[in-house]
Short mmCIF file of C-alpha atoms in Angstrom, two decimals:
data_model
loop_
_atom_site.label_atom_id
_atom_site.label_comp_id
_atom_site.label_asym_id
_atom_site.label_seq_id
_atom_site.Cartn_x
_atom_site.Cartn_y
_atom_site.Cartn_z
CA UNK A 1 12.12 -22.06 -3.54
CA UNK A 2 9.81 -25.03 -3.14
CA UNK A 3 10.11 -24.70 0.61
CA UNK A 4 9.08 -21.08 0.44
CA UNK A 5 5.98 -22.04 -1.84
CA UNK A 6 4.85 -24.76 0.71
CA UNK A 7 5.30 -22.36 3.65
CA UNK A 8 3.54 -19.61 1.83
CA UNK A 9 0.64 -21.91 1.02
CA UNK A 10 0.31 -22.91 4.63
CA UNK A 11 0.30 -19.23 5.72
CA UNK A 12 -2.25 -18.20 3.12
CA UNK A 13 -4.61 -20.94 4.05
CA UNK A 14 -4.22 -20.02 7.65
CA UNK A 15 -4.84 -16.28 6.97
CA UNK A 16 -7.90 -17.07 4.77
CA UNK A 17 -9.43 -19.37 7.51
CA UNK A 18 -8.88 -16.80 10.17
CA UNK A 19 -9.99 -13.79 8.20
CA UNK A 20 -13.51 -13.81 9.65
CA UNK A 21 -12.33 -14.10 13.32
CA UNK A 22 -11.16 -10.50 13.87
CA UNK A 23 -14.20 -9.13 12.12
CA UNK A 24 -16.70 -11.24 14.14
CA UNK A 25 -14.96 -10.27 17.43
CA UNK A 26 -15.13 -6.69 16.67
CA UNK A 27 -18.81 -6.75 15.79
CA UNK A 28 -19.49 -9.02 18.79
CA UNK A 29 -17.81 -6.46 21.15
CA UNK A 30 -19.82 -3.48 19.50
CA UNK A 31 -16.94 -1.84 17.74
CA UNK A 32 -18.58 -0.89 14.64
CA UNK A 33 -17.91 2.75 13.50
CA UNK A 34 -18.18 5.15 16.39
CA UNK A 35 -20.94 3.07 18.07
CA UNK A 36 -19.01 3.00 21.43
CA UNK A 37 -17.66 6.38 21.48
CA UNK A 38 -20.44 7.71 23.61
CA UNK A 39 -19.33 5.40 26.42
CA UNK A 40 -15.65 6.64 26.14
CA UNK A 41 -15.92 10.21 25.40
CA UNK A 42 -17.46 10.93 28.84
CA UNK A 43 -14.23 9.83 30.46
CA UNK A 44 -11.59 11.32 28.11
CA UNK A 45 -11.12 14.01 25.60
CA UNK A 46 -10.00 14.59 22.04
CA UNK A 47 -7.19 16.89 22.07
CA UNK A 48 -6.61 19.72 19.59
CA UNK A 49 -3.27 21.43 18.89
CA UNK A 50 -3.09 24.77 17.41
CA UNK A 51 -1.11 25.38 14.31
CA UNK A 52 0.93 27.94 16.05
CA UNK A 53 2.44 25.37 18.26
CA UNK A 54 4.28 23.83 15.32
CA UNK A 55 7.18 26.50 15.45
CA UNK A 56 9.20 24.02 17.69
CA UNK A 57 10.37 20.63 16.61
CA UNK A 58 7.73 19.01 18.75
CA UNK A 59 4.17 20.37 19.11
CA UNK A 60 2.71 20.71 22.49
CA UNK A 61 -0.97 21.11 23.41
CA UNK A 62 -2.08 24.71 23.11
CA UNK A 63 -4.04 24.59 26.38
CA UNK A 64 -4.28 22.31 29.36
CA UNK A 65 -6.23 19.16 28.68
CA UNK A 66 -9.37 18.32 30.50
CA UNK A 67 -9.03 15.51 33.13
CA UNK A 68 -10.47 12.13 32.28
CA UNK A 69 -12.98 11.03 34.88
CA UNK A 70 -11.13 7.89 35.62
CA UNK A 71 -7.58 8.95 35.32
CA UNK A 72 -5.07 9.14 38.16
CA UNK A 73 -4.78 12.79 39.06
CA UNK A 74 -1.24 12.44 40.02
CA UNK A 75 -0.18 11.51 36.41
CA UNK A 76 -1.25 14.86 34.90
CA UNK A 77 0.33 18.16 35.63
CA UNK A 78 -0.60 21.69 34.35
CA UNK A 79 2.98 22.68 34.42
CA UNK A 80 4.08 19.80 32.17
CA UNK A 81 1.91 19.70 29.21
CA UNK A 82 3.78 16.91 27.51
CA UNK A 83 2.39 14.42 29.97
CA UNK A 84 -0.61 12.21 28.75
CA UNK A 85 -3.28 11.34 31.14
CA UNK A 86 -3.90 7.64 31.84
CA UNK A 87 -6.80 6.44 29.63
CA UNK A 88 -9.92 5.12 31.33
CA UNK A 89 -10.15 1.53 32.52
CA UNK A 90 -6.37 1.14 32.06
CA UNK A 91 -6.78 0.75 28.31
CA UNK A 92 -4.02 0.62 25.73
CA UNK A 93 -2.97 3.77 24.11
CA UNK A 94 -1.83 3.38 20.49
CA UNK A 95 0.81 5.81 19.54
CA UNK A 96 0.68 5.72 15.70
CA UNK A 97 3.66 7.01 13.75
CA UNK A 98 2.72 8.32 10.31
CA UNK A 99 6.03 9.13 8.52
CA UNK A 100 6.09 11.64 5.80
CA UNK A 101 8.80 12.76 3.58
CA UNK A 102 7.49 14.45 0.23
CA UNK A 103 4.24 12.70 0.52
CA UNK A 104 1.24 14.63 -1.02
CA UNK A 105 -1.33 16.02 1.29
CA UNK A 106 -4.19 13.92 -0.16
CA UNK A 107 -2.37 10.63 0.80
CA UNK A 108 -1.82 11.87 4.37
CA UNK A 109 -5.39 13.21 4.62
CA UNK A 110 -7.02 10.01 3.48
CA UNK A 111 -4.84 7.89 5.89
CA UNK A 112 -5.85 9.98 8.82
CA UNK A 113 -9.46 10.08 7.80
CA UNK A 114 -9.50 6.21 7.84
CA UNK A 115 -7.91 6.20 11.37
CA UNK A 116 -10.29 8.84 12.53
CA UNK A 117 -13.25 6.75 11.47
CA UNK A 118 -12.27 4.00 14.17
CA UNK A 119 -14.56 3.89 17.12
CA UNK A 120 -11.72 4.21 19.55
CA UNK A 121 -9.77 6.90 17.76
CA UNK A 122 -10.83 9.64 20.01
CA UNK A 123 -10.06 7.82 23.30
CA UNK A 124 -6.95 5.64 22.38
CA UNK A 125 -5.19 6.81 19.24
CA UNK A 126 -2.24 9.24 19.54
CA UNK A 127 -1.24 10.29 16.09
CA UNK A 128 2.46 11.40 15.48
CA UNK A 129 3.09 12.96 12.07
CA UNK A 130 6.79 12.21 11.64
CA UNK A 131 7.90 15.07 9.23
CA UNK A 132 11.20 15.96 7.81
CA UNK A 133 12.38 19.42 8.63
CA UNK A 134 14.02 20.09 5.36
CA UNK A 135 10.96 19.50 3.34
CA UNK A 136 9.63 22.92 2.36
CA UNK A 137 6.04 22.21 2.79
CA UNK A 138 6.36 20.05 6.03
CA UNK A 139 5.13 22.72 8.45
CA UNK A 140 2.17 23.80 6.39
CA UNK A 141 1.06 20.23 5.84
CA UNK A 142 1.14 19.56 9.58
CA UNK A 143 -0.79 22.61 10.30
CA UNK A 144 -3.49 21.58 7.84
CA UNK A 145 -3.75 18.01 9.08
CA UNK A 146 -3.68 19.04 12.79
CA UNK A 147 -6.34 21.70 12.30
CA UNK A 148 -8.57 19.24 10.33
CA UNK A 149 -8.17 16.22 12.83
CA UNK A 150 -7.46 17.81 16.16
CA UNK A 151 -10.78 16.73 17.53
CA UNK A 152 -10.77 13.31 16.04
CA UNK A 153 -7.99 11.70 18.07
CA UNK A 154 -6.93 11.26 21.67
CA UNK A 155 -3.92 13.52 20.71
CA UNK A 156 -2.21 14.59 17.59
CA UNK A 157 1.36 15.78 17.34
CA UNK A 158 3.91 16.74 14.59
CA UNK A 159 7.58 16.14 14.89
CA UNK A 160 10.21 17.39 12.56
CA UNK A 161 13.41 15.46 12.01
CA UNK A 162 16.24 18.03 12.08
CA UNK A 163 18.72 18.54 9.19
CA UNK A 164 22.30 17.69 9.59
CA UNK A 165 22.17 15.25 12.50
CA UNK A 166 25.54 13.16 12.53
CA UNK A 167 25.19 9.92 10.82
CA UNK A 168 21.60 10.25 9.83
CA UNK A 169 19.86 10.46 6.60
CA UNK A 170 16.49 11.77 5.57
CA UNK A 171 13.85 9.25 5.05
CA UNK A 172 11.26 7.07 6.87
CA UNK A 173 13.61 5.46 9.34
CA UNK A 174 15.11 8.65 10.65
CA UNK A 175 11.70 10.32 10.86
CA UNK A 176 10.30 7.29 12.71
CA UNK A 177 13.32 7.22 15.04
CA UNK A 178 12.98 10.95 15.87
CA UNK A 179 9.18 10.69 16.47
CA UNK A 180 9.66 7.68 18.71
CA UNK A 181 11.99 9.57 20.88
CA UNK A 182 9.43 12.19 21.38
CA UNK A 183 6.85 9.56 22.14
CA UNK A 184 9.22 8.38 24.97
CA UNK A 185 9.59 11.96 26.05
CA UNK A 186 5.85 12.27 26.09
CA UNK A 187 5.24 9.28 28.37
CA UNK A 188 8.25 9.40 30.49
CA UNK A 189 6.39 9.88 33.74
CA UNK A 190 4.32 6.83 33.18
CA UNK A 191 7.46 4.94 32.23
CA UNK A 192 9.16 5.95 35.34
CA UNK A 193 6.30 4.66 37.34
CA UNK A 194 6.20 1.37 35.29
CA UNK A 195 2.62 2.05 34.40
CA UNK A 196 2.80 2.82 30.69
CA UNK A 197 0.17 1.18 28.60
CA UNK A 198 1.33 2.52 25.23
CA UNK A 199 1.85 0.43 22.05
CA UNK A 200 3.79 2.11 19.21
CA UNK A 201 2.61 1.43 15.71
CA UNK A 202 4.61 2.33 12.67
CA UNK A 203 2.98 2.44 9.32
CA UNK A 204 3.45 3.94 5.85
CA UNK A 205 1.94 7.26 4.80
CA UNK A 206 -0.50 5.57 2.30
CA UNK A 207 -1.41 2.62 4.69
CA UNK A 208 -5.08 2.06 5.61
CA UNK A 209 -5.58 0.03 8.71
CA UNK A 210 -8.93 -1.24 9.71
CA UNK A 211 -9.91 -0.92 13.42
CA UNK A 212 -9.81 -4.73 13.63
CA UNK A 213 -6.00 -4.42 13.51
CA UNK A 214 -5.81 -2.55 16.80
CA UNK A 215 -8.41 -4.71 18.47
CA UNK A 216 -6.26 -7.78 17.51
CA UNK A 217 -3.11 -6.11 18.98
CA UNK A 218 -5.14 -5.29 22.20
CA UNK A 219 -6.37 -8.91 22.26
CA UNK A 220 -2.98 -10.41 21.81
CA UNK A 221 -1.50 -7.98 24.30
CA UNK A 222 -3.93 -9.07 27.23
CA UNK A 223 -4.07 -12.59 26.13
CA UNK A 224 -0.32 -12.92 26.64
CA UNK A 225 0.05 -10.27 29.34
CA UNK A 226 3.03 -11.99 31.03
CA UNK A 227 5.16 -11.47 27.82
CA UNK A 228 3.48 -8.44 26.64
CA UNK A 229 6.46 -6.16 27.14
CA UNK A 230 8.68 -8.17 24.73
CA UNK A 231 6.06 -8.81 21.97
CA UNK A 232 6.30 -7.38 18.41
CA UNK A 233 3.25 -7.50 16.28
CA UNK A 234 3.33 -7.72 12.50
CA UNK A 235 0.61 -8.08 9.89
CA UNK A 236 0.35 -9.01 6.23
CA UNK A 237 0.06 -6.25 3.60
CA UNK A 238 -2.60 -6.24 0.91
CA UNK A 239 -2.29 -4.15 -2.43
CA UNK A 240 -6.08 -3.65 -2.90
CA UNK A 241 -6.43 0.04 -3.71
CA UNK A 242 -5.26 0.66 -7.34
CA UNK A 243 -3.97 -2.75 -8.60
CA UNK A 244 -6.50 -3.00 -11.33
CA UNK A 245 -4.84 0.07 -12.80
CA UNK A 246 -1.42 -1.16 -12.38
CA UNK A 247 0.93 -2.83 -15.04
CA UNK A 248 1.02 -6.62 -14.59
CA UNK A 249 4.71 -6.63 -13.91
CA UNK A 250 4.33 -4.09 -11.09
CA UNK A 251 1.39 -5.93 -9.71
CA UNK A 252 3.25 -9.27 -9.64
CA UNK A 253 6.25 -7.49 -7.76
CA UNK A 254 4.03 -6.13 -5.25
CA UNK A 255 2.20 -9.50 -4.64
CA UNK A 256 5.69 -11.25 -4.33
CA UNK A 257 6.76 -8.64 -1.92
CA UNK A 258 3.51 -9.22 0.20
CA UNK A 259 4.32 -12.96 -0.14
CA UNK A 260 7.69 -12.52 1.52
CA UNK A 261 6.13 -11.21 4.66
CA UNK A 262 3.01 -13.60 4.65
CA UNK A 263 5.29 -16.68 4.32
CA UNK A 264 6.56 -15.96 7.80
CA UNK A 265 3.14 -15.81 9.50
CA UNK A 266 2.05 -19.32 9.51
CA UNK A 267 0.80 -21.05 12.74
CA UNK A 268 3.84 -21.98 15.01
CA UNK A 269 6.32 -19.68 13.10
CA UNK A 270 9.30 -19.12 15.31
CA UNK A 271 9.81 -15.53 13.86
CA UNK A 272 7.88 -13.36 11.68
CA UNK A 273 9.43 -10.49 9.77
CA UNK A 274 7.27 -7.22 9.47
CA UNK A 275 6.78 -5.48 6.16
CA UNK A 276 5.70 -1.80 6.41
CA UNK A 277 3.33 -2.11 9.33
CA UNK A 278 4.22 -3.23 12.87
CA UNK A 279 3.55 -2.65 16.50
CA UNK A 280 5.50 -2.90 19.73
CA UNK A 281 5.14 -1.76 23.36
CA UNK A 282 6.95 1.32 24.39
CA UNK A 283 8.88 -0.60 26.93
CA UNK A 284 10.46 -2.89 24.30
CA UNK A 285 11.44 0.13 22.17
CA UNK A 286 13.18 1.72 25.13
CA UNK A 287 14.85 -1.46 26.16
CA UNK A 288 16.66 -1.78 22.77
CA UNK A 289 17.58 1.84 22.52
CA UNK A 290 14.81 2.95 20.06
CA UNK A 291 15.02 3.06 16.29
CA UNK A 292 18.27 3.42 14.43
CA UNK A 293 18.48 6.27 11.83
CA UNK A 294 21.68 5.61 10.12
CA UNK A 295 22.07 4.54 6.52
CA UNK A 296 22.12 0.84 7.25
CA UNK A 297 18.57 1.06 8.84
CA UNK A 298 16.85 2.17 5.63
CA UNK A 299 14.69 -0.95 5.88
CA UNK A 300 13.53 -0.01 9.27
CA UNK A 301 10.88 -2.59 9.71
CA UNK A 302 13.22 -5.64 9.35
CA UNK A 303 16.02 -3.69 11.06
CA UNK A 304 13.90 -2.94 14.11
CA UNK A 305 12.89 -6.61 14.48
CA UNK A 306 16.42 -7.62 14.30
CA UNK A 307 17.63 -5.01 16.76
CA UNK A 308 14.85 -6.19 19.16
CA UNK A 309 15.97 -9.82 18.67
CA UNK A 310 19.60 -9.21 19.40
CA UNK A 311 19.17 -6.53 22.10
CA UNK A 312 16.84 -8.71 24.19
CA UNK A 313 19.03 -11.91 23.72
CA UNK A 314 16.53 -13.63 21.46
CA UNK A 315 13.68 -13.21 23.91
CA UNK A 316 11.54 -11.11 21.73
CA UNK A 317 8.31 -12.72 20.60
CA UNK A 318 6.83 -11.96 17.19
CA UNK A 319 3.16 -12.39 16.86
CA UNK A 320 1.11 -12.26 13.67
CA UNK A 321 -2.01 -10.01 13.48
CA UNK A 322 -4.31 -11.64 10.86
CA UNK A 323 -5.70 -8.20 9.77
CA UNK A 324 -3.90 -6.98 6.62
CA UNK A 325 -2.83 -3.31 5.97
CA UNK A 326 -4.25 -1.86 2.73
CA UNK A 327 -1.54 -0.50 0.46
CA UNK A 328 -1.18 1.27 -2.78
CA UNK A 329 0.72 0.03 -5.76
CA UNK A 330 3.16 2.67 -7.17
CA UNK A 331 1.80 4.98 -9.83
CA UNK A 332 2.87 7.43 -12.41
CA UNK A 333 2.68 11.12 -13.16
CA UNK A 334 2.08 10.42 -16.80
CA UNK A 335 -1.59 11.49 -17.32
CA UNK A 336 -2.34 9.54 -20.48
CA UNK A 337 -2.67 5.66 -20.39
CA UNK A 338 -0.30 3.88 -22.69
CA UNK A 339 3.23 2.50 -22.92
CA UNK A 340 4.82 5.67 -21.71
CA UNK A 341 2.80 5.37 -18.47
CA UNK A 342 3.52 1.77 -18.17
CA UNK A 343 7.20 2.29 -18.38
CA UNK A 344 7.16 5.12 -16.00
CA UNK A 345 5.30 3.08 -13.44
CA UNK A 346 7.76 0.21 -13.93
CA UNK A 347 10.60 2.62 -13.58
CA UNK A 348 9.00 4.02 -10.31
CA UNK A 349 8.62 0.50 -9.13
CA UNK A 350 12.30 -0.38 -9.75
CA UNK A 351 13.37 2.61 -7.74
CA UNK A 352 11.12 1.42 -4.84
CA UNK A 353 12.63 -2.16 -5.34
CA UNK A 354 16.18 -0.84 -5.09
CA UNK A 355 15.21 0.78 -1.79
CA UNK A 356 13.67 -2.39 -0.53
CA UNK A 357 16.80 -4.44 -1.54
CA UNK A 358 19.04 -1.74 0.04
CA UNK A 359 17.81 -3.50 3.20
CA UNK A 360 20.32 -6.34 2.39
CA UNK A 361 22.62 -4.27 4.74
CA UNK A 362 20.58 -5.93 7.54
CA UNK A 363 22.38 -9.16 6.86
CA UNK A 364 25.67 -7.41 7.71
CA UNK A 365 23.90 -6.03 10.72
CA UNK A 366 22.87 -9.60 11.88
CA UNK A 367 26.34 -10.94 11.32
CA UNK A 368 27.88 -8.15 13.27
CA UNK A 369 25.69 -8.94 16.05
CA UNK A 370 26.14 -12.66 16.12
CA UNK A 371 29.86 -13.31 15.36
CA UNK A 372 31.93 -14.19 18.47
CA UNK A 373 34.91 -12.32 17.15
CA UNK A 374 33.20 -9.10 16.24
CA UNK A 375 33.45 -7.60 19.68
CA UNK A 376 34.84 -10.00 22.42
CA UNK A 377 34.31 -7.49 25.25
CA UNK A 378 30.73 -6.60 24.44
CA UNK A 379 27.69 -8.32 25.63
CA UNK A 380 26.67 -9.11 22.01
CA UNK A 381 24.15 -11.75 21.41
CA UNK A 382 25.34 -14.63 19.36
CA UNK A 383 22.92 -16.46 17.08
CA UNK A 384 23.91 -19.88 18.58
CA UNK A 385 23.72 -18.82 22.15
CA UNK A 386 20.12 -19.15 22.40
CA UNK A 387 18.34 -21.96 24.38
CA UNK A 388 15.85 -22.40 21.56
CA UNK A 389 17.85 -22.97 18.46
CA UNK A 390 14.87 -23.13 16.10
CA UNK A 391 14.43 -19.40 16.38
CA UNK A 392 17.96 -18.34 15.25
CA UNK A 393 18.03 -20.94 12.50
CA UNK A 394 14.65 -19.73 11.21
CA UNK A 395 16.02 -16.31 11.21
CA UNK A 396 19.16 -17.20 9.25
CA UNK A 397 16.98 -18.93 6.74
CA UNK A 398 14.70 -16.05 6.27
CA UNK A 399 17.58 -13.62 5.74
CA UNK A 400 19.07 -15.88 3.18
CA UNK A 401 15.65 -15.95 1.44
CA UNK A 402 15.27 -12.29 1.55
CA UNK A 403 18.80 -11.21 0.44
CA UNK A 404 20.44 -14.20 -1.32
CA UNK A 405 17.71 -16.36 -2.92
CA UNK A 406 16.59 -13.90 -5.61
CA UNK A 407 20.02 -13.58 -7.26
CA UNK A 408 20.94 -17.27 -6.55
CA UNK A 409 17.74 -18.53 -8.05
CA UNK A 410 18.09 -16.33 -11.23
CA UNK A 411 21.71 -17.35 -11.76
CA UNK A 412 20.95 -21.08 -11.29
CA UNK A 413 18.04 -20.86 -13.58
CA UNK A 414 19.80 -18.94 -16.39
CA UNK A 415 22.93 -21.15 -16.37
CA UNK A 416 21.26 -24.44 -16.00
CA UNK A 417 19.08 -23.82 -19.00
CA UNK A 418 22.11 -22.66 -21.01
CA UNK A 419 24.28 -25.54 -19.97
CA UNK A 420 21.65 -28.17 -20.75
CA UNK A 421 20.83 -26.48 -24.12
CA UNK A 422 24.41 -26.88 -25.26
CA UNK A 423 25.23 -30.08 -23.62
CA UNK A 424 23.42 -33.31 -24.72
CA UNK A 425 22.28 -35.57 -22.03
CA UNK A 426 24.37 -38.44 -23.32
CA UNK A 427 27.47 -36.51 -22.77
CA UNK A 428 26.75 -35.83 -19.19
CA UNK A 429 27.41 -37.93 -16.21
CA UNK A 430 24.25 -39.88 -14.97
CA UNK A 431 24.42 -38.22 -11.56
CA UNK A 432 24.50 -34.78 -13.15
CA UNK A 433 21.56 -35.76 -15.42
CA UNK A 434 19.64 -36.91 -12.38
CA UNK A 435 20.57 -33.53 -10.54
CA UNK A 436 19.11 -31.48 -13.50
CA UNK A 437 16.01 -33.60 -13.66
CA UNK A 438 15.43 -33.03 -10.01
CA UNK A 439 16.00 -29.29 -10.28
CA UNK A 440 13.50 -29.17 -13.15
CA UNK A 441 10.99 -31.17 -11.19
CA UNK A 442 11.38 -28.65 -8.14
CA UNK A 443 11.04 -25.80 -10.39
CA UNK A 444 7.94 -27.01 -12.04
CA UNK A 445 6.38 -27.94 -8.52
CA UNK A 446 7.33 -24.39 -7.38
CA UNK A 447 5.58 -22.89 -10.41
CA UNK A 448 2.41 -24.93 -9.82
CA UNK A 449 2.55 -24.18 -6.18
CA UNK A 450 2.77 -20.42 -6.77
CA UNK A 451 -0.27 -20.64 -9.03
CA UNK A 452 -2.20 -22.32 -6.20
CA UNK A 453 -1.07 -19.63 -3.89
CA UNK A 454 -2.32 -16.89 -6.16
CA UNK A 455 -5.73 -18.55 -6.23
CA UNK A 456 -5.77 -18.63 -2.48
CA UNK A 457 -4.60 -15.02 -2.30
CA UNK A 458 -7.37 -13.88 -4.64
CA UNK A 459 -9.97 -15.39 -2.25
CA UNK A 460 -8.27 -13.77 0.89
CA UNK A 461 -7.94 -10.46 -1.04
CA UNK A 462 -11.63 -10.37 -1.71
CA UNK A 463 -12.55 -11.24 1.87
CA UNK A 464 -10.74 -8.20 3.26
CA UNK A 465 -11.62 -5.94 0.34
CA UNK A 466 -15.30 -6.41 1.09
CA UNK A 467 -14.69 -5.65 4.88
CA UNK A 468 -12.82 -2.50 4.03
CA UNK A 469 -15.40 -1.44 1.39
CA UNK A 470 -18.12 -1.87 4.03
CA UNK A 471 -16.22 0.08 6.74
CA UNK A 472 -15.47 2.84 4.37
CA UNK A 473 -19.15 3.04 3.24
CA UNK A 474 -20.25 3.23 6.99
CA UNK A 475 -17.74 6.11 7.47
CA UNK A 476 -18.72 7.84 4.28
CA UNK A 477 -15.11 7.68 2.90
CA UNK A 478 -15.61 7.08 -0.78
CA UNK A 479 -12.11 8.13 -2.10
CA UNK A 480 -10.10 5.21 -0.82
CA UNK A 481 -9.71 3.10 -3.84
CA UNK A 482 -10.98 -0.47 -4.32
CA UNK A 483 -9.46 -3.16 -6.70
CA UNK A 484 -11.06 -6.51 -6.86
CA UNK A 485 -9.41 -9.68 -8.06
CA UNK A 486 -11.05 -12.85 -9.75
CA UNK A 487 -8.85 -15.60 -10.45
CA UNK A 488 -10.28 -16.35 -13.93
CA UNK A 489 -10.01 -12.75 -15.23
CA UNK A 490 -7.48 -11.96 -17.91
CA UNK A 491 -5.59 -9.64 -15.51
CA UNK A 492 -5.12 -12.39 -12.95
CA UNK A 493 -4.24 -15.02 -15.51
CA UNK A 494 -1.52 -12.83 -16.74
CA UNK A 495 0.04 -12.74 -13.33
CA UNK A 496 0.38 -16.52 -13.25
CA UNK A 497 2.76 -16.33 -16.14
CA UNK A 498 4.49 -13.07 -15.57
CA UNK A 499 5.45 -13.40 -12.00
CA UNK A 500 8.85 -15.13 -12.70
CA UNK A 501 9.78 -12.28 -15.00
CA UNK A 502 8.74 -9.72 -12.53
CA UNK A 503 10.73 -11.52 -9.81
CA UNK A 504 13.82 -11.31 -11.89
CA UNK A 505 13.44 -7.63 -12.71
CA UNK A 506 12.37 -6.25 -9.39
CA UNK A 507 13.87 -8.99 -7.28
CA UNK A 508 17.18 -10.38 -8.61
CA UNK A 509 18.13 -7.43 -10.73
CA UNK A 510 17.40 -4.84 -7.96
CA UNK A 511 19.22 -6.98 -5.38
CA UNK A 512 22.28 -7.16 -7.48
CA UNK A 513 22.21 -3.57 -8.18
CA UNK A 514 21.94 -2.91 -4.45
CA UNK A 515 24.72 -5.25 -3.25
CA UNK A 516 27.25 -4.13 -5.75
CA UNK A 517 26.44 -0.64 -4.88
CA UNK A 518 27.40 -1.48 -1.31
CA UNK A 519 31.07 -1.86 -2.35
CA UNK A 520 31.12 1.98 -2.69
CA UNK A 521 28.55 3.31 -0.40
CA UNK A 522 25.92 2.47 2.20
CA UNK A 523 23.85 5.59 1.48
CA UNK A 524 20.86 5.77 -0.70
CA UNK A 525 18.97 8.92 -1.40
CA UNK A 526 15.47 8.26 -0.12
CA UNK A 527 12.89 8.84 -2.86
CA UNK A 528 9.15 8.57 -2.20
CA UNK A 529 7.35 6.45 -4.75
CA UNK A 530 4.48 8.12 -6.58
CA UNK A 531 1.07 7.21 -5.04
CA UNK A 532 -2.22 7.24 -6.90
CA UNK A 533 -4.82 9.97 -6.11
CA UNK A 534 -8.50 8.80 -5.85
CA UNK A 535 -10.03 12.36 -5.50
CA UNK A 536 -9.68 15.86 -6.69
CA UNK A 537 -6.26 16.89 -5.14
CA UNK A 538 -7.40 20.57 -5.05
CA UNK A 539 -9.73 19.60 -2.35
CA UNK A 540 -6.69 19.11 -0.01
CA UNK A 541 -4.60 22.09 -1.12
CA UNK A 542 -2.32 23.83 1.42
CA UNK A 543 -3.86 27.24 0.75
#
């Protein structure tokens, strides 16, 4: 725990110090809201798809697309409208997968509005609405969103994950996997000619990404062009939308969840584990066989990173993008504030925590792909077969922290307190007394360290909240939600005391619930967490 705390402190200080760099670079290159679109729109187009094209599982353009001025004529064919023209100046195309499964229309509409406000949205963003076919309102939601944003992006599509595919379950992982297969089909011509400049970004339905995220991905891509085809980009997550209206235990749980990813993004980190939002080139996705959609891939962010790691023989490179993704804390349907709403929100957060901890199946996935006796005839990558042993050792440690530490720490804490309470020190062996004293010292230092980390987090939170607030004001997007943090406020002071309790409930208890359930089943019914609404939902009705 102390090692985690120190590593987290190092990561937070690094993120805080580098917070202004992407913002300064974006402003220096003239990428304020829509300022450079005039230079781009002359050489490209914004594609619109008619709602009638949604009858198939994959929507195609309703009419031939106009040719970009600087595109290679040979890439585009009127007979095959699935093909995408090459962007001008050989720029990257960002294929952004927005998964949806029982998400409300307001959440999706706001997410796309934020993306549409970016300066390069109409020239470089391909949006893929990854829908679930069995959801009753999926087609209507897709029609509404496509008709509203058809002219805002380079292209916008909707995919519908079919019902009843063998070995697949409904949820984010299967929807993302199905959409990714369609992205490959869309760009198959460029892939065959080894001229594909597509980076796939996976996000949550409620995620708000600043344009600086995509600019940083672009910068890292071209800065490390020799290894660009095997790079996976991950970013920290920031709960800055409705945290001021969230119960303290839920708020602490989400901060700890964000800390788990942030702690792997310190300078020189051998491997970073993505949480919720990540990007990778389409070549890497194809090399590893795309996304898995079986029940063991319910934690598709970590699972995809592990798959890339093993399928490439450990050659995948994880790079941290120091631009956080804005997220919502879970909410409640209870309209009246009070203890009932608090309990309902905590209950919803526990269900979300159970889904997160169900990803402990990834430890088994890693073991199956690393044990030499698992499949002798296969070309399975073994953890200890890599030239650089630091990376696999770091990966093993991170898996242990994610899937074992919460329960182990809680059990050790409870039983050490009980044992010392009923066993006087004079009856214990001196070595055991020194061990308990050392453990108490480590726990105390860890508690103090976490309080220091929360103070640094508050400053980093405010830096990016101000940046997002400014960007949303420039884009005239008012209904996005903004929650400030100040370390001396009562709400933040409560977190410094309550985070251990929150960690036990939403970490250790949920993890124990998940791993014991795995004795009977590896399937979990995917339930979408309730998201807050910052505007009148009637404005986004399906009527």
